Amino acid sequence: MKSLVRTNFKRAISFGSIYLILGIAVSFLLGGSISVTGSTSTEASSFTSQFLPLMLPVSVVMSSLGGLMVFVSDRTKGVFEYLIAYGVNVYEILWSTLLVTFGLVTIVLGVSIAGNITLFLLMGGSIPFAMIELFLIYTIPVSYASVAFMCMAGMIWSSLTRRIPGVNSPVGISAILGIGPNIAVLILSRFFVGSDNFMLLVGGVTLTLMALVGVMMAVANKKMNRERLLSDA
């Protein structure tokens, strides 16, 4: 499976290069604009320390579509027929796609977080502790969990449906599933839970998403016929 992950990772970067570049660019645009705004007042500085970590998972979701794009393309073109003929099972195909997607998430998070922190320092500002705290307790776990849920749901969706005229793949709509948990956390923390229980909310959402991914993986591995991964062209 290592060779499959390595090959598909390179292909995912190529397939989703536009999304990858745009996601990182948006994170730098946000970081640059709010770092300038944050230097004007204490209130603006507080906003700065929270806005980027809270919004970064949205960019990460949009930047991590390459793995799912490769999966849908391979199923459509009949690549899985070749892999299955040589003994690769459903679990390995699904899990390799998740690993590829996690690799893309790591690239986006690493470049975006490190780059924006460097940008803040170069502009003469200090790094608020609240920003680092949000990166650790919110941005990173929610990004991985949301993207895993999006990718797993997209793969199952693609495998269980047939091509519809005018609809190439579920990739675009799957992104909504990835952004949904981020929006849900922001709304719940703002109107229902409150800042005191924010960490519990994030932990609950993250664990719930990862549990759903685990259940979907187990069910897909046991219940999904290999024929579901074959091309229906």
Short mmCIF file of C-alpha atoms in Angstrom, two decimals:
data_model
loop_
_atom_site.label_atom_id
_atom_site.label_comp_id
_atom_site.label_asym_id
_atom_site.label_seq_id
_atom_site.Cartn_x
_atom_site.Cartn_y
_atom_site.Cartn_z
CA MET A 1 0.00 0.00 0.00
CA LYS A 2 2.98 2.30 0.51
CA SER A 3 3.66 2.50 -3.21
CA LEU A 4 -0.04 3.20 -3.86
CA VAL A 5 -0.03 6.05 -1.32
CA ARG A 6 3.22 7.46 -2.69
CA THR A 7 2.00 7.39 -6.29
CA ASN A 8 -1.43 8.81 -5.53
CA PHE A 9 0.03 11.53 -3.32
CA LYS A 10 2.04 12.85 -6.23
CA ARG A 11 -1.00 12.61 -8.48
CA ALA A 12 -3.20 14.34 -5.89
CA ILE A 13 -0.82 17.30 -5.78
CA SER A 14 -0.98 17.47 -9.57
CA PHE A 15 -4.76 16.98 -9.79
CA GLY A 16 -5.54 19.47 -7.05
CA SER A 17 -2.65 21.89 -7.53
CA ILE A 18 -4.97 24.84 -8.19
CA TYR A 19 -6.97 24.17 -5.02
CA LEU A 20 -3.77 23.63 -3.04
CA ILE A 21 -2.26 26.92 -4.19
CA LEU A 22 -5.49 28.86 -3.74
CA GLY A 23 -6.02 27.53 -0.21
CA ILE A 24 -2.54 28.51 0.89
CA ALA A 25 -2.83 31.88 -0.86
CA VAL A 26 -6.13 32.61 0.89
CA SER A 27 -4.59 31.81 4.27
CA PHE A 28 -1.74 34.25 3.59
CA LEU A 29 -4.19 36.86 2.36
CA LEU A 30 -6.19 36.54 5.56
CA GLY A 31 -3.07 36.53 7.71
CA GLY A 32 -1.58 39.56 5.96
CA SER A 33 -4.74 41.63 6.08
CA ILE A 34 -5.58 40.95 9.71
CA SER A 35 -1.96 41.44 10.83
CA VAL A 36 -2.16 44.99 9.48
CA THR A 37 -5.57 45.52 11.08
CA GLY A 38 -4.42 44.02 14.35
CA SER A 39 -1.78 46.67 14.85
CA THR A 40 -4.34 49.48 15.03
CA SER A 41 -6.01 48.73 18.37
CA THR A 42 -6.26 46.25 21.22
CA GLU A 43 -9.73 45.16 20.12
CA ALA A 44 -8.51 44.57 16.57
CA SER A 45 -5.53 42.65 17.91
CA SER A 46 -7.88 40.33 19.82
CA PHE A 47 -9.89 39.79 16.64
CA THR A 48 -6.67 39.05 14.76
CA SER A 49 -5.61 36.32 17.18
CA GLN A 50 -8.88 34.45 16.67
CA PHE A 51 -10.02 35.02 13.09
CA LEU A 52 -7.21 33.24 11.23
CA PRO A 53 -7.23 30.03 13.36
CA LEU A 54 -11.03 29.86 13.19
CA MET A 55 -11.24 30.31 9.42
CA LEU A 56 -8.17 28.31 8.36
CA PRO A 57 -9.98 24.91 8.36
CA VAL A 58 -12.21 26.19 5.55
CA SER A 59 -9.13 26.83 3.39
CA VAL A 60 -7.72 23.43 4.36
CA VAL A 61 -10.89 21.65 3.22
CA MET A 62 -10.83 23.39 -0.15
CA SER A 63 -7.11 22.66 -0.56
CA SER A 64 -7.43 18.94 0.15
CA LEU A 65 -9.72 17.88 -2.69
CA GLY A 66 -6.87 16.36 -4.72
CA GLY A 67 -7.05 12.95 -3.02
CA LEU A 68 -10.78 12.60 -3.63
CA MET A 69 -10.35 13.82 -7.21
CA VAL A 70 -7.82 11.04 -7.84
CA PHE A 71 -10.17 8.43 -6.33
CA VAL A 72 -13.13 9.51 -8.48
CA SER A 73 -10.95 9.70 -11.60
CA ASP A 74 -9.51 6.21 -11.03
CA ARG A 75 -12.94 4.71 -10.48
CA THR A 76 -14.32 6.36 -13.60
CA LYS A 77 -11.38 5.28 -15.76
CA GLY A 78 -11.33 1.69 -14.51
CA VAL A 79 -8.02 1.85 -12.62
CA PHE A 80 -9.53 -0.01 -9.65
CA GLU A 81 -10.37 -2.94 -11.92
CA TYR A 82 -6.64 -3.37 -12.49
CA LEU A 83 -5.79 -3.00 -8.78
CA ILE A 84 -8.50 -5.41 -7.63
CA ALA A 85 -7.38 -7.96 -10.22
CA TYR A 86 -3.94 -7.91 -8.58
CA GLY A 87 -5.32 -8.50 -5.09
CA VAL A 88 -5.76 -4.99 -3.71
CA ASN A 89 -8.86 -4.93 -1.50
CA VAL A 90 -11.44 -2.23 -0.84
CA TYR A 91 -9.95 -1.31 2.54
CA GLU A 92 -6.52 -0.59 1.05
CA ILE A 93 -7.98 1.63 -1.66
CA LEU A 94 -10.09 3.65 0.77
CA TRP A 95 -7.39 3.92 3.41
CA SER A 96 -4.70 4.93 0.91
CA THR A 97 -6.92 7.78 -0.28
CA LEU A 98 -7.39 8.96 3.30
CA LEU A 99 -3.63 8.90 3.88
CA VAL A 100 -3.06 10.90 0.70
CA THR A 101 -5.63 13.45 1.85
CA PHE A 102 -4.00 13.69 5.28
CA GLY A 103 -0.73 14.43 3.51
CA LEU A 104 -2.34 17.35 1.67
CA VAL A 105 -3.81 18.63 4.95
CA THR A 106 -0.38 18.50 6.56
CA ILE A 107 1.15 20.52 3.73
CA VAL A 108 -1.52 23.22 3.89
CA LEU A 109 -1.49 23.48 7.68
CA GLY A 110 2.30 23.48 7.88
CA VAL A 111 2.81 26.12 5.22
CA SER A 112 -0.11 28.29 6.34
CA ILE A 113 0.60 28.27 10.08
CA ALA A 114 4.38 28.59 9.81
CA GLY A 115 4.10 31.17 7.03
CA ASN A 116 1.58 33.35 8.83
CA ILE A 117 3.50 33.25 12.10
CA THR A 118 6.61 34.32 10.21
CA LEU A 119 4.61 37.06 8.50
CA PHE A 120 3.39 38.35 11.86
CA LEU A 121 6.95 38.45 13.20
CA LEU A 122 8.33 40.18 10.09
CA MET A 123 5.69 42.88 10.41
CA GLY A 124 6.91 43.62 13.91
CA GLY A 125 4.03 42.08 15.81
CA SER A 126 4.04 39.52 18.59
CA ILE A 127 2.30 36.17 18.39
CA PRO A 128 -0.69 36.18 20.77
CA PHE A 129 -0.95 33.12 22.98
CA ALA A 130 -4.65 32.88 22.07
CA MET A 131 -3.69 32.35 18.43
CA ILE A 132 -1.26 29.49 19.21
CA GLU A 133 -3.83 27.96 21.55
CA LEU A 134 -6.55 28.03 18.88
CA PHE A 135 -4.19 26.53 16.31
CA LEU A 136 -3.53 23.59 18.64
CA ILE A 137 -6.98 22.94 20.11
CA TYR A 138 -9.14 23.91 17.15
CA THR A 139 -7.49 24.45 13.76
CA ILE A 140 -5.39 21.29 13.57
CA PRO A 141 -7.82 18.69 14.98
CA VAL A 142 -10.90 20.10 13.23
CA SER A 143 -9.04 20.33 9.92
CA TYR A 144 -7.99 16.68 9.95
CA ALA A 145 -11.37 15.46 11.20
CA SER A 146 -13.42 17.54 8.73
CA VAL A 147 -11.31 16.53 5.75
CA ALA A 148 -11.38 12.86 6.76
CA PHE A 149 -15.17 12.98 6.99
CA MET A 150 -15.43 14.78 3.64
CA CYS A 151 -13.09 12.32 1.92
CA MET A 152 -14.73 9.20 3.34
CA ALA A 153 -18.25 10.40 2.53
CA GLY A 154 -17.14 11.41 -0.98
CA MET A 155 -15.58 8.01 -1.68
CA ILE A 156 -18.66 6.10 -0.51
CA TRP A 157 -20.94 8.46 -2.40
CA SER A 158 -18.92 8.01 -5.58
CA SER A 159 -18.88 4.24 -5.19
CA LEU A 160 -22.61 3.84 -4.57
CA THR A 161 -23.87 6.07 -7.36
CA ARG A 162 -23.79 5.91 -11.12
CA ARG A 163 -22.76 8.70 -13.41
CA ILE A 164 -25.50 11.23 -14.10
CA PRO A 165 -25.44 13.32 -17.30
CA GLY A 166 -24.07 16.76 -16.49
CA VAL A 167 -22.56 15.69 -13.16
CA ASN A 168 -18.91 14.64 -13.32
CA SER A 169 -18.30 13.73 -9.65
CA PRO A 170 -19.38 14.40 -6.05
CA VAL A 171 -16.12 16.21 -5.26
CA GLY A 172 -17.54 19.72 -5.32
CA ILE A 173 -20.55 18.93 -3.15
CA SER A 174 -18.39 16.87 -0.76
CA ALA A 175 -16.50 20.04 0.13
CA ILE A 176 -19.69 21.29 1.77
CA LEU A 177 -19.57 18.28 4.12
CA GLY A 178 -16.03 19.27 5.09
CA ILE A 179 -16.87 22.91 5.71
CA GLY A 180 -20.08 22.04 7.60
CA PRO A 181 -18.43 21.00 10.92
CA ASN A 182 -16.36 24.20 10.97
CA ILE A 183 -19.48 26.35 10.52
CA ALA A 184 -21.35 24.26 13.11
CA VAL A 185 -18.64 24.77 15.73
CA LEU A 186 -18.58 28.52 15.15
CA ILE A 187 -22.37 28.82 15.42
CA LEU A 188 -22.66 26.57 18.48
CA SER A 189 -19.81 28.32 20.30
CA ARG A 190 -21.26 31.74 19.52
CA PHE A 191 -24.93 31.20 20.36
CA PHE A 192 -25.28 28.07 22.49
CA VAL A 193 -22.11 26.76 24.16
CA GLY A 194 -20.03 29.82 24.96
CA SER A 195 -16.28 30.36 25.09
CA ASP A 196 -15.85 28.59 28.45
CA ASN A 197 -16.81 25.25 26.93
CA PHE A 198 -15.21 25.83 23.53
CA MET A 199 -12.52 23.18 24.03
CA LEU A 200 -15.13 20.58 25.03
CA LEU A 201 -17.18 21.46 21.95
CA VAL A 202 -14.18 21.11 19.62
CA GLY A 203 -13.16 17.84 21.22
CA GLY A 204 -16.69 16.48 20.94
CA VAL A 205 -17.03 17.46 17.27
CA THR A 206 -13.59 16.07 16.42
CA LEU A 207 -14.19 12.75 18.17
CA THR A 208 -17.65 12.46 16.59
CA LEU A 209 -16.28 13.03 13.10
CA MET A 210 -13.42 10.55 13.55
CA ALA A 211 -15.87 7.98 14.97
CA LEU A 212 -18.10 8.45 11.92
CA VAL A 213 -15.10 7.99 9.64
CA GLY A 214 -14.17 4.79 11.48
CA VAL A 215 -17.72 3.44 11.22
CA MET A 216 -17.96 4.32 7.52
CA MET A 217 -14.59 2.66 6.86
CA ALA A 218 -15.62 -0.51 8.70
CA VAL A 219 -19.02 -0.70 7.01
CA ALA A 220 -17.54 0.01 3.57
CA ASN A 221 -14.88 -2.65 4.05
CA LYS A 222 -17.43 -5.32 5.07
CA LYS A 223 -20.50 -4.39 3.08
CA MET A 224 -19.25 -2.72 -0.08
CA ASN A 225 -18.85 -5.16 -2.98
CA ARG A 226 -15.72 -4.85 -5.05
CA GLU A 227 -17.94 -4.26 -8.06
CA ARG A 228 -18.86 -0.88 -6.53
CA LEU A 229 -15.34 0.34 -7.28
CA LEU A 230 -15.43 -0.77 -10.88
CA SER A 231 -16.03 1.69 -13.66
CA ASP A 232 -19.65 2.09 -14.74
CA ALA A 233 -18.73 3.90 -17.95
#
